[in-house]
Amino acid sequence: MGTLLRRLIGALDGGTQQIYDGMGVDFRPRFYPVARHLLQRGPAAVSQLSELLGTTQPATSQTLHEMDRAGLIDFRP
């Protein structure tokens, strides 16, 4: 079941990415949960985001750094 769900998520993310690319938008499906949280609730620490989103701190940090490189967020102390 887990393998099937991972394939489904991969297919959905791939299709979503194609739409973003076709629109010329520099955004990835993995950015969405972080962006939604930050837009709705404001700034948060990496540890807070990880806990709220149910992801590991390294995965959350990697996503945040990719978003920073894309100019979507900036880090502040």
Tab-separated table of N, CA and C in Angstrom:
chain	number	residue	atom	x	y	z
A	1	MET	N	0.819	-1.190	0.000
A	1	MET	CA	0.000	0.000	0.000
A	1	MET	C	0.868	1.261	0.000
A	2	GLY	N	1.948	1.239	0.823
A	2	GLY	CA	2.831	2.395	0.883
A	2	GLY	C	3.461	2.706	-0.456
A	3	THR	N	3.875	1.674	-1.179
A	3	THR	CA	4.486	1.862	-2.496
A	3	THR	C	3.496	2.484	-3.466
A	4	LEU	N	2.270	2.026	-3.435
A	4	LEU	CA	1.247	2.589	-4.322
A	4	LEU	C	0.973	4.051	-3.998
A	5	LEU	N	0.929	4.376	-2.719
A	5	LEU	CA	0.703	5.768	-2.337
A	5	LEU	C	1.863	6.658	-2.759
A	6	ARG	N	3.100	6.160	-2.612
A	6	ARG	CA	4.259	6.952	-3.059
A	6	ARG	C	4.214	7.169	-4.568
A	7	ARG	N	3.805	6.169	-5.320
A	7	ARG	CA	3.678	6.331	-6.782
A	7	ARG	C	2.608	7.357	-7.127
A	8	LEU	N	1.494	7.284	-6.412
A	8	LEU	CA	0.415	8.244	-6.648
A	8	LEU	C	0.881	9.665	-6.367
A	9	ILE	N	1.530	9.864	-5.236
A	9	ILE	CA	2.042	11.193	-4.890
A	9	ILE	C	3.065	11.657	-5.920
A	10	GLY	N	3.936	10.753	-6.376
A	10	GLY	CA	4.909	11.100	-7.407
A	10	GLY	C	4.234	11.538	-8.694
A	11	ALA	N	3.185	10.826	-9.070
A	11	ALA	CA	2.456	11.183	-10.294
A	11	ALA	C	1.758	12.526	-10.137
A	12	LEU	N	1.143	12.754	-8.989
A	12	LEU	CA	0.471	14.034	-8.744
A	12	LEU	C	1.466	15.187	-8.729
A	13	ASP	N	2.590	14.997	-8.023
A	13	ASP	CA	3.614	16.044	-7.990
A	13	ASP	C	4.170	16.314	-9.383
A	14	GLY	N	4.399	15.255	-10.143
A	14	GLY	CA	4.925	15.432	-11.502
A	14	GLY	C	3.963	16.206	-12.385
A	15	GLY	N	2.681	15.888	-12.293
A	15	GLY	CA	1.672	16.607	-13.078
A	15	GLY	C	1.551	18.056	-12.652
A	16	THR	N	1.599	18.272	-11.361
A	16	THR	CA	1.532	19.641	-10.840
A	16	THR	C	2.747	20.442	-11.289
A	17	GLN	N	3.929	19.805	-11.241
A	17	GLN	CA	5.148	20.496	-11.667
A	17	GLN	C	5.071	20.872	-13.141
A	18	GLN	N	4.495	20.013	-13.962
A	18	GLN	CA	4.340	20.330	-15.382
A	18	GLN	C	3.468	21.569	-15.577
A	19	ILE	N	2.440	21.692	-14.766
A	19	ILE	CA	1.568	22.871	-14.854
A	19	ILE	C	2.343	24.122	-14.459
A	20	TYR	N	3.064	24.064	-13.335
A	20	TYR	CA	3.875	25.214	-12.916
A	20	TYR	C	4.876	25.588	-14.004
A	21	ASP	N	5.575	24.585	-14.544
A	21	ASP	CA	6.571	24.842	-15.586
A	21	ASP	C	5.929	25.467	-16.817
A	22	GLY	N	4.764	24.961	-17.208
A	22	GLY	CA	4.061	25.503	-18.375
A	22	GLY	C	3.633	26.937	-18.198
A	23	MET	N	3.384	27.311	-16.954
A	23	MET	CA	2.986	28.688	-16.652
A	23	MET	C	4.195	29.585	-16.406
A	24	GLY	N	5.398	28.979	-16.399
A	24	GLY	CA	6.601	29.757	-16.146
A	24	GLY	C	6.755	30.165	-14.690
A	25	VAL	N	6.168	29.391	-13.794
A	25	VAL	CA	6.209	29.696	-12.363
A	25	VAL	C	7.332	28.885	-11.724
A	26	ASP	N	8.214	29.573	-10.989
A	26	ASP	CA	9.321	28.906	-10.304
A	26	ASP	C	8.843	28.446	-8.932
A	27	PHE	N	8.104	27.344	-8.918
A	27	PHE	CA	7.501	26.827	-7.693
A	27	PHE	C	7.439	25.315	-7.806
A	28	ARG	N	7.649	24.627	-6.690
A	28	ARG	CA	7.604	23.167	-6.683
A	28	ARG	C	6.483	22.704	-5.763
A	29	PRO	N	5.868	21.571	-6.066
A	29	PRO	CA	4.783	21.078	-5.212
A	29	PRO	C	5.188	20.934	-3.746
A	30	ARG	N	6.447	20.593	-3.483
A	30	ARG	CA	6.871	20.428	-2.093
A	30	ARG	C	6.925	21.746	-1.336
A	31	PHE	N	6.889	22.874	-2.055
A	31	PHE	CA	6.880	24.183	-1.409
A	31	PHE	C	5.513	24.518	-0.814
A	32	TYR	N	4.465	23.944	-1.363
A	32	TYR	CA	3.109	24.371	-1.024
A	32	TYR	C	2.793	24.320	0.476
A	33	PRO	N	3.025	23.204	1.181
A	33	PRO	CA	2.667	23.198	2.609
A	33	PRO	C	3.403	24.271	3.415
A	34	VAL	N	4.658	24.499	3.085
A	34	VAL	CA	5.436	25.525	3.785
A	34	VAL	C	4.885	26.905	3.452
A	35	ALA	N	4.662	27.174	2.171
A	35	ALA	CA	4.147	28.483	1.750
A	35	ALA	C	2.786	28.756	2.382
A	36	ARG	N	1.918	27.748	2.381
A	36	ARG	CA	0.588	27.929	2.970
A	36	ARG	C	0.704	28.293	4.453
A	37	HIS	N	1.547	27.564	5.161
A	37	HIS	CA	1.713	27.842	6.591
A	37	HIS	C	2.250	29.258	6.814
A	38	LEU	N	3.298	29.623	6.087
A	38	LEU	CA	3.898	30.944	6.279
A	38	LEU	C	2.936	32.064	5.910
A	39	LEU	N	2.155	31.873	4.867
A	39	LEU	CA	1.195	32.901	4.469
A	39	LEU	C	0.052	33.031	5.476
A	40	GLN	N	-0.383	31.912	6.036
A	40	GLN	CA	-1.509	31.952	6.969
A	40	GLN	C	-1.094	32.333	8.393
A	41	ARG	N	0.087	31.879	8.815
A	41	ARG	CA	0.466	32.044	10.220
A	41	ARG	C	1.705	32.886	10.449
A	42	GLY	N	2.390	33.262	9.382
A	42	GLY	CA	3.568	34.100	9.532
A	42	GLY	C	4.831	33.299	9.794
A	43	PRO	N	5.904	34.011	10.121
A	43	PRO	CA	7.210	33.366	10.301
A	43	PRO	C	7.175	32.266	11.360
A	44	ALA	N	8.059	31.287	11.146
A	44	ALA	CA	8.168	30.170	12.094
A	44	ALA	C	9.577	29.610	12.034
A	45	ALA	N	10.002	29.011	13.120
A	45	ALA	CA	11.301	28.344	13.172
A	45	ALA	C	11.221	27.035	12.403
A	46	VAL	N	12.364	26.572	11.928
A	46	VAL	CA	12.421	25.309	11.186
A	46	VAL	C	11.829	24.179	12.020
A	47	SER	N	12.170	24.141	13.290
A	47	SER	CA	11.653	23.070	14.154
A	47	SER	C	10.133	23.132	14.272
A	48	GLN	N	9.578	24.327	14.344
A	48	GLN	CA	8.120	24.478	14.407
A	48	GLN	C	7.471	23.995	13.114
A	49	LEU	N	8.026	24.418	11.989
A	49	LEU	CA	7.483	23.985	10.700
A	49	LEU	C	7.545	22.475	10.563
A	50	SER	N	8.664	21.891	10.929
A	50	SER	CA	8.816	20.436	10.834
A	50	SER	C	7.734	19.725	11.626
A	51	GLU	N	7.535	20.176	12.840
A	51	GLU	CA	6.527	19.541	13.702
A	51	GLU	C	5.124	19.715	13.130
A	52	LEU	N	4.791	20.920	12.722
A	52	LEU	CA	3.450	21.199	12.207
A	52	LEU	C	3.163	20.486	10.888
A	53	LEU	N	4.189	20.351	10.052
A	53	LEU	CA	4.002	19.740	8.736
A	53	LEU	C	4.238	18.234	8.739
A	54	GLY	N	4.754	17.720	9.849
A	54	GLY	CA	5.003	16.285	9.926
A	54	GLY	C	6.160	15.828	9.071
A	55	THR	N	7.176	16.683	8.955
A	55	THR	CA	8.367	16.346	8.178
A	55	THR	C	9.587	16.413	9.091
A	56	THR	N	10.682	15.842	8.633
A	56	THR	CA	11.909	15.905	9.417
A	56	THR	C	12.518	17.297	9.299
A	57	GLN	N	13.345	17.657	10.285
A	57	GLN	CA	14.018	18.956	10.209
A	57	GLN	C	14.921	19.062	8.982
A	58	PRO	N	15.697	18.020	8.647
A	58	PRO	CA	16.526	18.138	7.439
A	58	PRO	C	15.694	18.339	6.165
A	59	ALA	N	14.565	17.640	6.066
A	59	ALA	CA	13.713	17.808	4.874
A	59	ALA	C	13.129	19.213	4.827
A	60	THR	N	12.695	19.712	5.975
A	60	THR	CA	12.136	21.064	6.030
A	60	THR	C	13.205	22.098	5.698
A	61	SER	N	14.405	21.930	6.252
A	61	SER	CA	15.512	22.854	5.962
A	61	SER	C	15.847	22.858	4.478
A	62	GLN	N	15.889	21.686	3.872
A	62	GLN	CA	16.195	21.591	2.441
A	62	GLN	C	15.133	22.329	1.624
A	63	THR	N	13.873	22.122	1.966
A	63	THR	CA	12.794	22.807	1.248
A	63	THR	C	12.908	24.318	1.420
A	64	LEU	N	13.175	24.764	2.642
A	64	LEU	CA	13.319	26.198	2.891
A	64	LEU	C	14.492	26.799	2.120
A	65	HIS	N	15.600	26.090	2.046
A	65	HIS	CA	16.754	26.597	1.290
A	65	HIS	C	16.442	26.666	-0.202
A	66	GLU	N	15.709	25.698	-0.717
A	66	GLU	CA	15.301	25.759	-2.127
A	66	GLU	C	14.373	26.946	-2.364
A	67	MET	N	13.465	27.185	-1.428
A	67	MET	CA	12.559	28.323	-1.550
A	67	MET	C	13.325	29.641	-1.465
A	68	ASP	N	14.345	29.687	-0.621
A	68	ASP	CA	15.185	30.874	-0.499
A	68	ASP	C	15.927	31.130	-1.807
A	69	ARG	N	16.520	30.077	-2.383
A	69	ARG	CA	17.238	30.229	-3.668
A	69	ARG	C	16.309	30.703	-4.784
A	70	ALA	N	15.032	30.309	-4.712
A	70	ALA	CA	14.054	30.734	-5.719
A	70	ALA	C	13.529	32.142	-5.439
A	71	GLY	N	13.951	32.736	-4.315
A	71	GLY	CA	13.514	34.086	-3.977
A	71	GLY	C	12.114	34.142	-3.384
A	72	LEU	N	11.613	33.010	-2.922
A	72	LEU	CA	10.258	32.972	-2.384
A	72	LEU	C	10.199	33.332	-0.905
A	73	ILE	N	11.281	33.118	-0.186
A	73	ILE	CA	11.342	33.461	1.229
A	73	ILE	C	12.707	34.035	1.528
A	74	ASP	N	12.867	34.597	2.698
A	74	ASP	CA	14.197	34.945	3.186
A	74	ASP	C	14.269	34.569	4.657
A	75	PHE	N	15.450	34.229	5.086
A	75	PHE	CA	15.671	33.817	6.466
A	75	PHE	C	15.951	35.036	7.325
A	76	ARG	N	15.353	35.064	8.506
A	76	ARG	CA	15.600	36.133	9.468
A	76	ARG	C	15.800	35.519	10.841
A	77	PRO	N	16.680	36.130	11.629
A	77	PRO	CA	16.872	35.616	13.002
A	77	PRO	C	15.637	35.839	13.858
